[in-house]
mmCIF file of C-alpha atoms (C1' of nucleotides) in Angstrom:
data_model
loop_
_atom_site.group_PDB
_atom_site.id
_atom_site.type_symbol
_atom_site.label_atom_id
_atom_site.label_comp_id
_atom_site.label_asym_id
_atom_site.label_seq_id
_atom_site.Cartn_x
_atom_site.Cartn_y
_atom_site.Cartn_z
ATOM 1 C CA MET G 1 -6.520 -10.814 -28.551
ATOM 2 C CA THR G 2 -8.792 -8.500 -30.529
ATOM 3 C CA THR G 3 -11.480 -6.519 -28.659
ATOM 4 C CA PRO G 4 -14.915 -7.730 -29.518
ATOM 5 C CA MET G 5 -17.940 -5.501 -29.871
ATOM 6 C CA LEU G 6 -18.832 -4.007 -26.584
ATOM 7 C CA THR G 7 -22.283 -4.505 -25.027
ATOM 8 C CA LYS G 8 -24.469 -1.624 -23.923
ATOM 9 C CA ASN G 9 -23.275 -1.643 -20.301
ATOM 10 C CA GLN G 10 -19.761 -2.167 -21.291
ATOM 11 C CA THR G 11 -19.961 0.879 -23.634
ATOM 12 C CA LEU G 12 -21.482 2.985 -21.009
ATOM 13 C CA VAL G 13 -18.868 2.111 -18.415
ATOM 14 C CA PHE G 14 -16.047 2.597 -20.956
ATOM 15 C CA ASP G 15 -17.296 5.924 -21.996
ATOM 16 C CA VAL G 16 -17.544 7.214 -18.531
ATOM 17 C CA LEU G 17 -13.857 6.157 -17.962
ATOM 18 C CA THR G 18 -12.725 7.569 -21.222
ATOM 19 C CA LYS G 19 -14.248 10.900 -20.594
ATOM 20 C CA ALA G 20 -12.881 11.039 -16.839
ATOM 21 C CA GLU G 21 -9.750 12.829 -16.223
ATOM 22 C CA SER G 22 -8.649 10.637 -13.358
ATOM 23 C CA PRO G 23 -9.317 7.171 -12.204
ATOM 24 C CA LEU G 24 -12.818 6.277 -10.940
ATOM 25 C CA SER G 25 -14.022 3.867 -8.270
ATOM 26 C CA ALA G 26 -16.689 1.373 -9.251
ATOM 27 C CA TYR G 27 -19.197 3.152 -7.122
ATOM 28 C CA THR G 28 -18.349 6.552 -8.646
ATOM 29 C CA ILE G 29 -18.987 5.012 -12.090
ATOM 30 C CA LEU G 30 -22.322 3.645 -10.736
ATOM 31 C CA ASP G 31 -23.387 6.932 -9.594
ATOM 32 C CA LYS G 32 -22.536 8.484 -13.013
ATOM 33 C CA LEU G 33 -24.650 5.973 -14.635
ATOM 34 C CA ARG G 34 -27.857 6.016 -12.590
ATOM 35 C CA ASP G 35 -29.496 8.258 -15.163
ATOM 36 C CA GLN G 36 -28.670 5.552 -17.755
ATOM 37 C CA GLY G 37 -30.481 3.060 -15.740
ATOM 38 C CA PHE G 38 -27.810 1.525 -13.615
ATOM 39 C CA ARG G 39 -28.896 0.498 -10.148
ATOM 40 C CA ALA G 40 -26.405 -2.060 -8.686
ATOM 41 C CA PRO G 41 -22.685 -2.416 -8.282
ATOM 42 C CA LEU G 42 -22.663 -5.703 -10.176
ATOM 43 C CA GLN G 43 -23.733 -3.986 -13.377
ATOM 44 C CA VAL G 44 -20.566 -1.865 -13.121
ATOM 45 C CA TYR G 45 -18.185 -4.763 -11.901
ATOM 46 C CA ARG G 46 -19.337 -7.070 -14.643
ATOM 47 C CA ALA G 47 -18.700 -4.532 -17.338
ATOM 48 C CA LEU G 48 -15.244 -3.683 -15.820
ATOM 49 C CA ASP G 49 -14.304 -7.330 -15.677
ATOM 50 C CA LYS G 50 -14.837 -7.633 -19.433
ATOM 51 C CA LEU G 51 -13.077 -4.298 -20.217
ATOM 52 C CA LEU G 52 -10.156 -5.445 -18.086
ATOM 53 C CA GLU G 53 -10.162 -8.785 -19.871
ATOM 54 C CA TYR G 54 -10.059 -6.975 -23.315
ATOM 55 C CA GLY G 55 -7.245 -4.757 -22.013
ATOM 56 C CA VAL G 56 -8.951 -1.527 -22.687
ATOM 57 C CA VAL G 57 -9.159 -0.603 -19.026
ATOM 58 C CA HIS G 58 -6.716 -0.840 -16.141
ATOM 59 C CA ARG G 59 -7.344 -1.429 -12.471
ATOM 60 C CA LEU G 60 -5.297 0.591 -10.001
ATOM 61 C CA GLU G 61 -4.953 -1.654 -7.010
ATOM 62 C CA SER G 62 -3.596 0.847 -4.733
ATOM 63 C CA ILE G 63 -6.604 3.173 -4.954
ATOM 64 C CA ASN G 64 -9.200 0.697 -5.852
ATOM 65 C CA SER G 65 -9.990 2.572 -8.963
ATOM 66 C CA PHE G 66 -10.144 2.096 -12.781
ATOM 67 C CA VAL G 67 -8.841 4.064 -15.775
ATOM 68 C CA ALA G 68 -9.210 3.738 -19.537
ATOM 69 C CA CYS G 69 -5.932 2.528 -21.162
ATOM 70 C CA ALA G 70 -3.849 5.375 -22.462
ATOM 71 C CA HIS G 71 -3.432 3.511 -25.820
ATOM 72 C CA PRO G 72 -6.883 3.746 -27.406
ATOM 73 C CA ASP G 73 -5.838 1.904 -30.578
ATOM 74 C CA GLU G 74 -3.342 -0.949 -29.789
ATOM 75 C CA ASN G 75 -4.224 -3.614 -27.334
ATOM 76 C CA CYS G 76 -2.448 -3.071 -24.072
ATOM 77 C CA HIS G 77 -1.939 -6.803 -23.418
ATOM 78 C CA SER G 78 0.632 -6.774 -26.043
ATOM 79 C CA HIS G 79 2.863 -4.265 -24.281
ATOM 80 C CA GLY G 80 4.187 -6.409 -21.508
ATOM 81 C CA LEU G 81 4.258 -4.726 -18.060
ATOM 82 C CA VAL G 82 2.599 -1.386 -17.440
ATOM 83 C CA ALA G 83 3.536 1.080 -14.749
ATOM 84 C CA PHE G 84 1.429 3.853 -13.491
ATOM 85 C CA ALA G 85 2.365 7.187 -11.679
ATOM 86 C CA ILE G 86 -0.560 8.334 -9.745
ATOM 87 C CA CYS G 87 -0.665 12.032 -8.395
ATOM 88 C CA GLU G 88 -2.257 12.083 -5.058
ATOM 89 C CA SER G 89 -3.142 15.678 -5.452
ATOM 90 C CA CYS G 90 -4.912 15.942 -8.747
ATOM 91 C CA GLY G 91 -5.540 12.183 -9.365
ATOM 92 C CA GLN G 92 -3.966 12.272 -12.788
ATOM 93 C CA VAL G 93 -2.327 9.069 -13.929
ATOM 94 C CA ILE G 94 0.629 8.604 -16.276
ATOM 95 C CA GLU G 95 0.930 5.246 -17.969
ATOM 96 C CA PHE G 96 4.321 3.846 -18.716
ATOM 97 C CA HIS G 97 5.664 0.827 -20.626
ATOM 98 C CA ASP G 98 9.323 -0.068 -20.284
ATOM 99 C CA HIS G 99 11.017 -3.166 -21.664
ATOM 100 C CA GLU G 100 13.930 -2.744 -19.470
ATOM 101 C CA VAL G 101 12.028 -2.996 -16.279
ATOM 102 C CA ASP G 102 9.900 -5.637 -17.878
ATOM 103 C CA HIS G 103 12.988 -7.807 -18.724
ATOM 104 C CA ARG G 104 14.643 -7.362 -15.411
ATOM 105 C CA LEU G 105 11.596 -8.436 -13.518
ATOM 106 C CA MET G 106 10.976 -11.348 -15.789
ATOM 107 C CA ASP G 107 14.568 -12.489 -15.334
ATOM 108 C CA TRP G 108 14.210 -12.430 -11.722
ATOM 109 C CA LEU G 109 10.860 -14.248 -11.720
ATOM 110 C CA LYS G 110 12.516 -16.960 -14.097
ATOM 111 C CA SER G 111 15.333 -17.404 -11.624
ATOM 112 C CA GLN G 112 12.823 -18.143 -9.034
ATOM 113 C CA LYS G 113 10.855 -20.401 -11.250
ATOM 114 C CA PHE G 114 7.807 -18.157 -10.682
ATOM 115 C CA LYS G 115 5.010 -18.252 -13.314
ATOM 116 C CA ALA G 116 3.831 -14.544 -13.566
ATOM 117 C CA GLU G 117 0.261 -13.939 -14.513
ATOM 118 C CA LYS G 118 -0.700 -10.429 -13.471
ATOM 119 C CA SER G 119 1.424 -7.588 -12.478
ATOM 120 C CA THR G 120 0.985 -4.313 -10.692
ATOM 121 C CA ILE G 121 3.399 -1.460 -10.717
ATOM 122 C CA GLU G 122 2.040 1.774 -9.226
ATOM 123 C CA ILE G 123 3.911 4.828 -7.941
ATOM 124 C CA ARG G 124 2.122 7.403 -5.847
ATOM 125 C CA GLY G 125 3.341 10.883 -5.322
ATOM 126 C CA HIS G 126 2.896 14.313 -6.864
ATOM 127 C CA CYS G 127 3.000 15.259 -10.616
ATOM 128 C CA ALA G 128 4.922 18.111 -12.046
ATOM 129 C CA LYS G 129 1.995 20.619 -11.606
ATOM 130 C CA CYS G 130 1.158 19.606 -8.043
ATOM 131 C CA ALA G 131 4.603 19.119 -6.794
ATOM 132 C CA ALA G 132 5.022 22.840 -6.196
ATOM 133 C CA MET W 1 14.711 5.870 10.674
ATOM 134 C CA THR W 2 15.309 3.513 13.572
ATOM 135 C CA THR W 3 12.380 1.484 14.785
ATOM 136 C CA PRO W 4 11.224 2.551 18.226
ATOM 137 C CA MET W 5 10.023 0.239 20.965
ATOM 138 C CA LEU W 6 6.847 -1.376 19.854
ATOM 139 C CA THR W 7 3.723 -1.013 21.972
ATOM 140 C CA LYS W 8 1.745 -3.999 23.279
ATOM 141 C CA ASN W 9 -0.651 -4.038 20.338
ATOM 142 C CA GLN W 10 1.939 -3.464 17.794
ATOM 143 C CA THR W 11 4.017 -6.253 19.222
ATOM 144 C CA LEU W 12 1.012 -8.763 19.172
ATOM 145 C CA VAL W 13 0.164 -7.844 15.535
ATOM 146 C CA PHE W 14 3.804 -7.978 14.413
ATOM 147 C CA ASP W 15 4.298 -11.440 16.087
ATOM 148 C CA VAL W 16 1.234 -12.802 14.339
ATOM 149 C CA LEU W 17 2.555 -11.596 10.916
ATOM 150 C CA THR W 18 6.068 -12.999 11.706
ATOM 151 C CA LYS W 19 4.728 -16.451 12.506
ATOM 152 C CA ALA W 20 2.376 -16.491 9.550
ATOM 153 C CA GLU W 21 3.616 -18.222 6.455
ATOM 154 C CA SER W 22 1.714 -16.043 4.068
ATOM 155 C CA PRO W 23 0.103 -12.669 4.063
ATOM 156 C CA LEU W 24 -2.864 -11.985 6.444
ATOM 157 C CA SER W 25 -5.739 -9.595 6.031
ATOM 158 C CA ALA W 26 -6.436 -7.131 8.836
ATOM 159 C CA TYR W 27 -9.573 -9.101 9.790
ATOM 160 C CA THR W 28 -7.675 -12.419 9.890
ATOM 161 C CA ILE W 29 -5.176 -10.873 12.213
ATOM 162 C CA LEU W 30 -8.057 -9.583 14.337
ATOM 163 C CA ASP W 31 -9.484 -13.107 14.691
ATOM 164 C CA LYS W 32 -6.106 -14.452 15.746
ATOM 165 C CA LEU W 33 -5.862 -11.860 18.447
ATOM 166 C CA ARG W 34 -9.365 -12.120 19.950
ATOM 167 C CA ASP W 35 -7.881 -14.275 22.801
ATOM 168 C CA GLN W 36 -5.532 -11.517 23.559
ATOM 169 C CA GLY W 37 -8.263 -9.111 24.022
ATOM 170 C CA PHE W 38 -8.640 -7.655 20.554
ATOM 171 C CA ARG W 39 -12.314 -6.699 19.779
ATOM 172 C CA ALA W 40 -12.284 -4.123 16.886
ATOM 173 C CA PRO W 41 -10.640 -3.672 13.501
ATOM 174 C CA LEU W 42 -9.199 -0.291 14.487
ATOM 175 C CA GLN W 43 -6.941 -1.916 17.033
ATOM 176 C CA VAL W 44 -5.374 -3.917 14.300
ATOM 177 C CA TYR W 45 -5.320 -1.089 11.661
ATOM 178 C CA ARG W 46 -3.635 1.367 14.119
ATOM 179 C CA ALA W 47 -0.930 -1.154 14.989
ATOM 180 C CA LEU W 48 -0.451 -1.885 11.214
ATOM 181 C CA ASP W 49 -0.114 1.846 10.447
ATOM 182 C CA LYS W 50 2.793 2.160 12.754
ATOM 183 C CA LEU W 51 4.421 -1.059 11.633
ATOM 184 C CA LEU W 52 4.182 0.049 8.027
ATOM 185 C CA GLU W 53 5.602 3.508 9.052
ATOM 186 C CA TYR W 54 8.475 1.772 10.766
ATOM 187 C CA GLY W 55 9.077 -0.438 7.584
ATOM 188 C CA VAL W 56 8.865 -3.725 9.386
ATOM 189 C CA VAL W 57 5.651 -4.664 7.738
ATOM 190 C CA HIS W 58 4.534 -4.433 4.062
ATOM 191 C CA ARG W 59 1.151 -4.010 2.728
ATOM 192 C CA LEU W 60 0.212 -5.953 -0.445
ATOM 193 C CA GLU W 61 -2.203 -3.785 -2.260
ATOM 194 C CA SER W 62 -3.393 -6.352 -4.771
ATOM 195 C CA ILE W 63 -4.597 -8.680 -2.102
ATOM 196 C CA ASN W 64 -5.506 -6.342 0.844
ATOM 197 C CA SER W 65 -3.116 -8.168 3.048
ATOM 198 C CA PHE W 66 0.058 -7.687 5.072
ATOM 199 C CA VAL W 67 3.355 -9.429 5.595
ATOM 200 C CA ALA W 68 6.223 -9.005 7.839
ATOM 201 C CA CYS W 69 9.369 -7.696 6.076
ATOM 202 C CA ALA W 70 11.669 -10.337 4.865
ATOM 203 C CA HIS W 71 14.665 -8.460 6.349
ATOM 204 C CA PRO W 72 14.196 -8.678 10.098
ATOM 205 C CA ASP W 73 17.455 -6.724 10.949
ATOM 206 C CA GLU W 74 17.904 -3.939 8.479
ATOM 207 C CA ASN W 75 15.309 -1.356 7.878
ATOM 208 C CA CYS W 76 13.453 -1.756 4.711
ATOM 209 C CA HIS W 77 12.955 1.723 3.930
ATOM 210 C CA SER W 78 16.672 1.955 3.042
ATOM 211 C CA HIS W 79 16.384 -0.568 0.303
ATOM 212 C CA GLY W 80 14.542 1.681 -2.203
ATOM 213 C CA LEU W 81 11.820 -0.149 -4.219
ATOM 214 C CA VAL W 82 10.519 -3.564 -3.106
ATOM 215 C CA ALA W 83 8.817 -5.930 -5.453
ATOM 216 C CA PHE W 84 6.738 -8.946 -4.451
ATOM 217 C CA ALA W 85 5.936 -12.235 -6.083
ATOM 218 C CA ILE W 86 2.720 -13.522 -4.730
ATOM 219 C CA CYS W 87 1.649 -17.207 -5.267
ATOM 220 C CA GLU W 88 -2.129 -17.480 -5.952
ATOM 221 C CA SER W 89 -2.108 -21.085 -4.883
ATOM 222 C CA CYS W 90 -0.201 -21.283 -1.666
ATOM 223 C CA GLY W 91 -0.130 -17.565 -0.803
ATOM 224 C CA GLN W 92 3.640 -17.570 -0.312
ATOM 225 C CA VAL W 93 5.292 -14.223 -0.909
ATOM 226 C CA ILE W 94 8.869 -13.649 -2.247
ATOM 227 C CA GLU W 95 10.334 -10.370 -1.519
ATOM 228 C CA PHE W 96 12.736 -8.751 -4.008
ATOM 229 C CA HIS W 97 15.046 -5.546 -4.157
ATOM 230 C CA ASP W 98 16.538 -4.584 -7.400
ATOM 231 C CA HIS W 99 18.544 -1.449 -7.975
ATOM 232 C CA GLU W 100 18.301 -1.780 -11.772
ATOM 233 C CA VAL W 101 14.490 -1.689 -11.778
ATOM 234 C CA ASP W 102 14.702 1.008 -9.086
ATOM 235 C CA HIS W 103 16.864 3.267 -11.217
ATOM 236 C CA ARG W 104 15.074 2.666 -14.328
ATOM 237 C CA LEU W 105 11.690 3.690 -12.803
ATOM 238 C CA MET W 106 13.251 6.550 -10.950
ATOM 239 C CA ASP W 107 14.804 7.947 -14.124
ATOM 240 C CA TRP W 108 11.423 7.731 -15.899
ATOM 241 C CA LEU W 109 9.688 9.550 -12.875
ATOM 242 C CA LYS W 110 12.374 12.099 -13.019
ATOM 243 C CA SER W 111 11.796 12.693 -16.764
ATOM 244 C CA GLN W 112 8.222 13.312 -15.864
ATOM 245 C CA LYS W 113 9.135 15.555 -13.059
ATOM 246 C CA PHE W 114 6.988 13.325 -10.831
ATOM 247 C CA LYS W 115 7.827 13.273 -7.153
ATOM 248 C CA ALA W 116 7.485 9.632 -5.989
ATOM 249 C CA GLU W 117 6.393 8.873 -2.407
ATOM 250 C CA LYS W 118 5.206 5.257 -2.196
ATOM 251 C CA SER W 119 5.550 2.409 -4.694
ATOM 252 C CA THR W 120 3.824 -0.867 -5.282
ATOM 253 C CA ILE W 121 5.232 -3.552 -7.353
ATOM 254 C CA GLU W 122 3.467 -6.964 -7.111
ATOM 255 C CA ILE W 123 3.523 -9.875 -9.436
ATOM 256 C CA ARG W 124 0.825 -12.466 -8.918
ATOM 257 C CA GLY W 125 1.172 -15.973 -10.439
ATOM 258 C CA HIS W 126 2.342 -19.311 -9.199
ATOM 259 C CA CYS W 127 5.500 -20.230 -7.331
ATOM 260 C CA ALA W 128 7.883 -23.050 -8.277
ATOM 261 C CA LYS W 129 6.144 -25.564 -6.019
ATOM 262 C CA CYS W 130 2.602 -24.729 -7.209
ATOM 263 C CA ALA W 131 3.294 -24.156 -10.900
ATOM 264 C CA ALA W 132 3.255 -27.957 -11.445
ATOM 265 C "C1'" DT J 1 -36.390 -27.293 -30.585
ATOM 266 C "C1'" DC J 2 -33.423 -28.252 -27.414
ATOM 267 C "C1'" DG J 3 -29.585 -26.931 -24.928
ATOM 268 C "C1'" DC J 4 -25.928 -23.847 -24.068
ATOM 269 C "C1'" DA J 5 -23.614 -19.537 -23.489
ATOM 270 C "C1'" DC J 6 -23.916 -15.032 -22.287
ATOM 271 C "C1'" DA J 7 -25.460 -10.662 -20.851
ATOM 272 C "C1'" DC J 8 -28.346 -8.682 -17.646
ATOM 273 C "C1'" DG J 9 -31.169 -7.306 -13.347
ATOM 274 C "C1'" DT J 10 -32.080 -7.773 -8.289
ATOM 275 C "C1'" DT J 11 -31.401 -8.742 -3.481
ATOM 276 C "C1'" DA J 12 -28.538 -9.794 0.051
ATOM 277 C "C1'" DT J 13 -24.267 -10.335 2.099
ATOM 278 C "C1'" DA J 14 -19.293 -10.475 2.707
ATOM 279 C "C1'" DG J 15 -14.915 -8.153 3.239
ATOM 280 C "C1'" DC J 16 -12.076 -4.055 3.894
ATOM 281 C "C1'" DA J 17 -11.233 0.429 6.113
ATOM 282 C "C1'" DT J 18 -12.138 4.777 8.749
ATOM 283 C "C1'" DA J 19 -14.875 8.555 11.419
ATOM 284 C "C1'" DA J 20 -15.772 10.250 15.782
ATOM 285 C "C1'" DC J 21 -16.095 9.972 20.512
ATOM 286 C "C1'" DG J 22 -13.911 9.493 25.026
ATOM 287 C "C1'" DC J 23 -10.322 7.906 28.503
ATOM 288 C "C1'" DA J 24 -5.722 7.186 30.307
ATOM 289 C "C1'" DA J 25 -0.647 7.744 30.451
ATOM 290 C "C1'" DT J 26 3.423 10.341 29.200
ATOM 291 C "C1'" DT J 27 6.223 14.109 28.235
ATOM 292 C "C1'" DG J 28 7.868 18.627 28.468
ATOM 293 C "C1'" DA J 29 7.579 23.497 29.033
ATOM 294 C "C1'" DT J 30 6.265 27.352 32.141
ATOM 295 C "C1'" DA H 1 3.493 21.297 40.406
ATOM 296 C "C1'" DT H 2 0.519 22.238 36.549
ATOM 297 C "C1'" DC H 3 -1.184 22.643 32.365
ATOM 298 C "C1'" DA H 4 -1.119 21.585 27.369
ATOM 299 C "C1'" DA H 5 0.197 18.654 23.831
ATOM 300 C "C1'" DT H 6 0.925 14.031 22.210
ATOM 301 C "C1'" DT H 7 0.149 9.347 21.875
ATOM 302 C "C1'" DG H 8 -1.885 4.857 22.594
ATOM 303 C "C1'" DC H 9 -5.989 2.555 23.399
ATOM 304 C "C1'" DG H 10 -11.069 1.038 23.403
ATOM 305 C "C1'" DT H 11 -15.848 1.361 21.504
ATOM 306 C "C1'" DT H 12 -19.701 2.140 18.428
ATOM 307 C "C1'" DA H 13 -21.078 3.260 14.183
ATOM 308 C "C1'" DT H 14 -20.636 3.917 9.471
ATOM 309 C "C1'" DG H 15 -18.921 3.961 4.770
ATOM 310 C "C1'" DC H 16 -16.656 1.914 0.892
ATOM 311 C "C1'" DT H 17 -15.362 -2.088 -2.035
ATOM 312 C "C1'" DA H 18 -16.515 -6.511 -3.889
ATOM 313 C "C1'" DT H 19 -19.089 -10.906 -4.753
ATOM 314 C "C1'" DA H 20 -22.697 -14.806 -3.951
ATOM 315 C "C1'" DA H 21 -26.825 -16.498 -5.467
ATOM 316 C "C1'" DC H 22 -30.924 -16.262 -7.680
ATOM 317 C "C1'" DG H 23 -33.731 -15.693 -11.834
ATOM 318 C "C1'" DT H 24 -34.763 -13.692 -16.703
ATOM 319 C "C1'" DG H 25 -34.262 -13.135 -21.583
ATOM 320 C "C1'" DT H 26 -31.834 -13.614 -25.923
ATOM 321 C "C1'" DG H 27 -29.285 -15.632 -29.711
ATOM 322 C "C1'" DC H 28 -27.257 -19.449 -31.858
ATOM 323 C "C1'" DG H 29 -25.561 -23.957 -33.223
ATOM 324 C "C1'" DA H 30 -26.341 -29.150 -33.035
#
DNA sequence: TCGCACACGTTATAGCATAACGCAATTGAT
DNA sequence: ATCAATTGCGTTATGCTATAACGTGTGCGA
């Protein structure tokens, strides 16, 4: 899937996420966009839904937050599974794609005749800098 | 870690989860326990916190729900990573432990000097029965 | 030009989780 | 024995996360 032209709201939300150094919650994004005319959560959630659909933003389920995809160019949907390491001190997120893990999980799902649609792999802990 | 004696509230919550055939949200558990005297969300959340700590219950981040561990006897904390396949039709959850995936992820984390503490691996889709 | 799809705005509400207070029972050290 | 620390419990209030339901405007193809 190729990413279509973003609308005004989608662009605003995407820019905020791109400039952020760590994941943001929908309400944090809302606050950052009040000056640009945002008033309600739905404006953020609707933009996020599309950005997630296009694969340019990821949702981190374990912290109810969102990050811009680490691969600005390519489309993330083509990478198979994505894993995230999330630092609980500084909030930084490392994105990771691994075919080995991918295949292993897919094989298991196949053996269970389970049709996978969405996946979440998130590791929380402390990054190199913060582990000290 | 060996699981200590459960308190009254912990036992009630654990029993509800054990009898359930699919994950339950904290508020659903609360509703099921009103007859037993539960009145407030905190009563449920406090019990859940302990049960999670003891490793006899898992939290499913992607659906804000909780399930009893599939391994009644052994302690789940000793299994390393746990993965879940969650059916979006019937709600059924399949629990899965795999050392291959485990090692692969751990190696990557090690290469990043990332200290892992908690992990979440959840696949949503449709189980064999519901995929039809 | 009619109908449809889509983005958008607004208000209200639903669903998930925790803060902060106080009380009672238990334990363990002095 | 007594005091302090810990733990579980109950209650009220509040905050955070997400969506329902309504209506508006715009663009575009049949």
